[in-house]
Amino acid sequence: MTDILQHDVPELAADVAVVEEWMLAPDAVGLVLEAATMEAVFAAQRLERVDAMRRELLAEAPARRVGDTEVRERSIRLELAAAMRVSEYAAGRMLQLAEALVHRYPRALDSLAGARITLRHAELLVDEIDRLPAELRELVVAPAVVLAEAEAVGPFRRALRTLVERAQATTIEERTRAALEHRRVVLEHGSDGMSALTVFAPSVELQAIHARATALAKAITAHEEETRTLDQVRADVLCDLLIDGTTESTPAEARGIRATVVVTVPALSLLDDHAAGVGDQPTVEGVGPIPLSRARELCGGDSGWMRVLTHPETGMVLSVGREQYRPPAALRKLTRWRADRCMAPGCGVPASRCEIDHNLAWHDGGHTSLDNTAPFCKGHHIVKHHGGWMVRQLPDSGGAIEWISPTGRRYVVRPERRVPVFRPSPPHPASPARSLDDSSPPF
């Protein structure tokens, strides 16, 4: 049919080709995506109807002589829970989400109705942006929707929290000081002789505690005779350290392990509170933005901290603490710093806990270079090599990784940070041009 039209009516041939392609039966993954699309569309319709129901029942409440506003809201929540056979908590959550999307974030609701985001994306967007003062929400919602349409749930959650923190960066010092007053340790007794010990403390310290416990546990579970899981050993290690204060009961190779926390700080912010912009907020790997005062403390502190200083305009790495590198020092740390996370679609494992992969395998001619390496967690590293996926780093992308699934679908994962770029400056009239080999940065 397309051949005939190309001969008789060429301008219709392209349209017919599109229709023929659309009429092809979807594969197994396509069928799942069809169902997911309908689920998103119906979720948006349900939320619109839930909000309409709430407004209608509130309007009718005075005529029915229902009590005050709180009683009316409780009555509506009970009505929805009973009708849908869900808990009142779930019904209340649905009412809150519907009210937020319909009245405060219609752009997100439109995206959900068009199946460009999932219901989970919408829930995260409402939860995070609602934490902001009303005057800041409009500044965040548009870029948040763009992120939701581009990212899987895990990366979107992290990016959205960073976006929210940056929007209120001017108050992060005050908020951190206030939150610090509430640090505590809580013991919750459970069943079967088990309990939970919850520590509410600064994120940087808890990140370091978790990192050290993980490193110790990995050294222990590496022994063939060890039968405990990583989680079990991590819990046992923390108990040993807190009760006995030592790691003498652990294998020799696990003793002396200390935590490493990656702190990224725009260089000028160390010098002047007003020198850096809102987007230059200091960050900690796996934690997110931190107060500038805390960043200054960490950057001048113990050698266990890895300090990454970046130029505020070019993103050029000025220092990565070379005296602290472990083999193969510079490349591994720079690769992990650039990615921040496992470079598999939707994965949230911190890069510090990942393995460094040669995207083009070494035995196939791949180089050990920044444009051929990326961090993958152990599970995704195995999938990359044995799961039937095609994985490569896109040329001139700054570290973006393309994953092509066994069904032919393409997913691109971009690193968290820009790669250092060296460019020649134009020649000065009184001096020769600078060569590409000149090690001095161009600024």
CSV table of N, CA and C in Angstrom, one decimal, residues 284-344:
chain,number,residue,atom,x,y,z
A,284,VAL,N,26.6,16.9,50.0
A,284,VAL,CA,27.2,15.7,50.5
A,284,VAL,C,26.6,14.6,49.8
A,285,GLU,N,27.5,13.7,49.2
A,285,GLU,CA,27.0,12.5,48.5
A,285,GLU,C,26.1,11.7,49.3
A,286,GLY,N,24.9,11.4,48.8
A,286,GLY,CA,23.9,10.6,49.5
A,286,GLY,C,23.1,11.4,50.5
A,287,VAL,N,23.4,12.6,50.7
A,287,VAL,CA,22.6,13.4,51.7
A,287,VAL,C,21.9,14.6,51.0
A,288,GLY,N,22.7,15.4,50.2
A,288,GLY,CA,22.1,16.5,49.5
A,288,GLY,C,22.7,17.8,50.1
A,289,PRO,N,22.0,19.0,49.9
A,289,PRO,CA,22.5,20.3,50.3
A,289,PRO,C,22.8,20.3,51.8
A,290,ILE,N,23.8,21.0,52.2
A,290,ILE,CA,24.1,21.2,53.7
A,290,ILE,C,24.4,22.7,53.9
A,291,PRO,N,24.3,23.2,55.1
A,291,PRO,CA,24.6,24.6,55.4
A,291,PRO,C,26.1,24.9,55.0
A,292,LEU,N,26.3,26.1,54.6
A,292,LEU,CA,27.7,26.6,54.2
A,292,LEU,C,28.6,26.5,55.4
A,293,SER,N,28.2,26.8,56.6
A,293,SER,CA,29.0,26.7,57.8
A,293,SER,C,29.5,25.3,58.0
A,294,ARG,N,28.6,24.3,57.8
A,294,ARG,CA,29.0,22.9,57.9
A,294,ARG,C,30.0,22.5,56.9
A,295,ALA,N,29.8,23.0,55.7
A,295,ALA,CA,30.7,22.6,54.6
A,295,ALA,C,32.1,23.2,54.9
A,296,ARG,N,32.2,24.4,55.4
A,296,ARG,CA,33.5,25.0,55.7
A,296,ARG,C,34.1,24.1,56.8
A,297,GLU,N,33.4,23.7,57.8
A,297,GLU,CA,33.9,22.9,58.9
A,297,GLU,C,34.5,21.6,58.3
A,298,LEU,N,33.7,20.9,57.4
A,298,LEU,CA,34.2,19.7,56.8
A,298,LEU,C,35.4,19.8,55.9
A,299,CYS,N,35.4,20.9,55.2
A,299,CYS,CA,36.5,21.2,54.2
A,299,CYS,C,37.8,21.5,55.0
A,300,GLY,N,37.7,21.9,56.2
A,300,GLY,CA,39.0,22.2,57.0
A,300,GLY,C,39.3,21.1,58.0
A,301,GLY,N,38.5,20.1,58.0
A,301,GLY,CA,38.6,19.1,59.1
A,301,GLY,C,39.5,17.9,58.8
A,302,ASP,N,39.0,16.7,59.3
A,302,ASP,CA,39.8,15.5,59.3
A,302,ASP,C,40.0,15.0,57.8
A,303,SER,N,41.1,14.3,57.7
A,303,SER,CA,41.5,13.8,56.3
A,303,SER,C,40.6,12.7,55.8
A,304,GLY,N,39.7,12.3,56.7
A,304,GLY,CA,38.7,11.3,56.2
A,304,GLY,C,37.7,11.8,55.2
A,305,TRP,N,37.6,13.2,55.2
A,305,TRP,CA,36.6,13.8,54.2
A,305,TRP,C,37.3,14.0,52.9
A,306,MET,N,36.6,13.6,51.8
A,306,MET,CA,37.1,13.9,50.5
A,306,MET,C,36.5,15.2,50.0
A,307,ARG,N,37.4,16.2,49.8
A,307,ARG,CA,36.9,17.5,49.4
A,307,ARG,C,37.0,17.7,47.9
A,308,VAL,N,35.9,18.0,47.3
A,308,VAL,CA,35.9,18.3,45.9
A,308,VAL,C,35.5,19.8,45.7
A,309,LEU,N,36.4,20.6,45.2
A,309,LEU,CA,36.2,22.0,45.0
A,309,LEU,C,36.0,22.2,43.5
A,310,THR,N,34.9,23.0,43.2
A,310,THR,CA,34.6,23.2,41.8
A,310,THR,C,34.6,24.7,41.5
A,311,HIS,N,35.0,25.1,40.3
A,311,HIS,CA,34.9,26.5,39.9
A,311,HIS,C,33.4,26.9,39.7
A,312,PRO,N,33.0,28.0,40.2
A,312,PRO,CA,31.5,28.3,40.2
A,312,PRO,C,30.9,28.5,38.8
A,313,GLU,N,31.7,28.8,37.8
A,313,GLU,CA,31.2,29.0,36.5
A,313,GLU,C,31.4,27.9,35.5
A,314,THR,N,32.7,27.3,35.5
A,314,THR,CA,33.0,26.3,34.5
A,314,THR,C,32.8,24.9,35.1
A,315,GLY,N,32.6,24.7,36.4
A,315,GLY,CA,32.5,23.4,36.9
A,315,GLY,C,33.9,22.7,37.0
A,316,MET,N,35.0,23.4,36.7
A,316,MET,CA,36.3,22.8,36.7
A,316,MET,C,36.7,22.3,38.1
A,317,VAL,N,37.2,21.1,38.1
A,317,VAL,CA,37.7,20.5,39.4
A,317,VAL,C,39.0,21.2,39.8
A,318,LEU,N,39.0,21.9,40.9
A,318,LEU,CA,40.2,22.5,41.4
A,318,LEU,C,41.0,21.6,42.3
A,319,SER,N,40.3,20.8,43.1
A,319,SER,CA,41.0,19.9,44.0
A,319,SER,C,40.1,18.8,44.4
A,320,VAL,N,40.6,17.6,44.4
A,320,VAL,CA,39.9,16.4,44.8
A,320,VAL,C,40.7,15.7,45.9
A,321,GLY,N,41.5,16.4,46.6
A,321,GLY,CA,42.3,15.7,47.7
A,321,GLY,C,43.1,14.6,47.3
A,322,ARG,N,44.1,14.8,46.4
A,322,ARG,CA,44.8,13.8,45.8
A,322,ARG,C,45.6,12.9,46.8
A,323,GLU,N,46.0,13.5,47.9
A,323,GLU,CA,46.7,12.7,48.9
A,323,GLU,C,45.9,11.6,49.5
A,324,GLN,N,44.6,11.6,49.3
A,324,GLN,CA,43.7,10.6,49.9
A,324,GLN,C,43.3,9.5,48.9
A,325,TYR,N,43.7,9.5,47.7
A,325,TYR,CA,43.3,8.5,46.7
A,325,TYR,C,43.8,7.1,47.0
A,326,ARG,N,42.9,6.2,46.8
A,326,ARG,CA,43.3,4.8,46.8
A,326,ARG,C,43.4,4.3,45.4
A,327,PRO,N,44.3,3.3,45.1
A,327,PRO,CA,44.4,2.8,43.7
A,327,PRO,C,43.1,2.3,43.2
A,328,PRO,N,42.8,2.6,41.9
A,328,PRO,CA,43.5,3.5,41.0
A,328,PRO,C,43.0,4.9,41.1
A,329,ALA,N,43.6,5.6,42.0
A,329,ALA,CA,43.2,6.8,42.7
A,329,ALA,C,42.4,7.8,41.9
A,330,ALA,N,43.0,8.6,41.0
A,330,ALA,CA,42.3,9.8,40.4
A,330,ALA,C,41.1,9.4,39.6
A,331,LEU,N,41.3,8.4,38.7
A,331,LEU,CA,40.2,8.1,37.8
A,331,LEU,C,39.0,7.5,38.5
A,332,ARG,N,39.2,6.6,39.5
A,332,ARG,CA,38.0,6.1,40.2
A,332,ARG,C,37.3,7.1,41.0
A,333,LYS,N,38.0,8.0,41.7
A,333,LYS,CA,37.3,9.0,42.5
A,333,LYS,C,36.6,10.0,41.6
A,334,LEU,N,37.2,10.4,40.5
A,334,LEU,CA,36.6,11.4,39.6
A,334,LEU,C,35.4,10.8,38.9
A,335,THR,N,35.5,9.6,38.5
A,335,THR,CA,34.3,8.9,37.9
A,335,THR,C,33.2,8.8,38.9
A,336,ARG,N,33.4,8.4,40.1
A,336,ARG,CA,32.3,8.3,41.1
A,336,ARG,C,31.8,9.7,41.4
A,337,TRP,N,32.7,10.7,41.5
A,337,TRP,CA,32.2,12.1,41.9
A,337,TRP,C,31.3,12.6,40.8
A,338,ARG,N,31.6,12.3,39.5
A,338,ARG,CA,30.8,12.8,38.4
A,338,ARG,C,29.4,12.2,38.4
A,339,ALA,N,29.3,10.9,38.6
A,339,ALA,CA,28.1,10.2,38.5
A,339,ALA,C,27.2,10.4,39.8
A,340,ASP,N,27.8,10.3,41.0
A,340,ASP,CA,27.2,10.5,42.3
A,340,ASP,C,26.4,9.2,42.6
A,341,ARG,N,25.8,8.5,41.6
A,341,ARG,CA,25.0,7.3,41.9
A,341,ARG,C,25.3,6.2,40.9
A,342,CYS,N,24.8,5.0,41.1
A,342,CYS,CA,24.9,4.0,40.1
A,342,CYS,C,24.3,4.5,38.8
A,343,MET,N,24.9,4.3,37.7
A,343,MET,CA,24.5,4.9,36.4
A,343,MET,C,23.5,3.9,35.6
A,344,ALA,N,22.8,3.1,36.4
A,344,ALA,CA,21.7,2.3,35.8
A,344,ALA,C,20.4,3.0,35.9
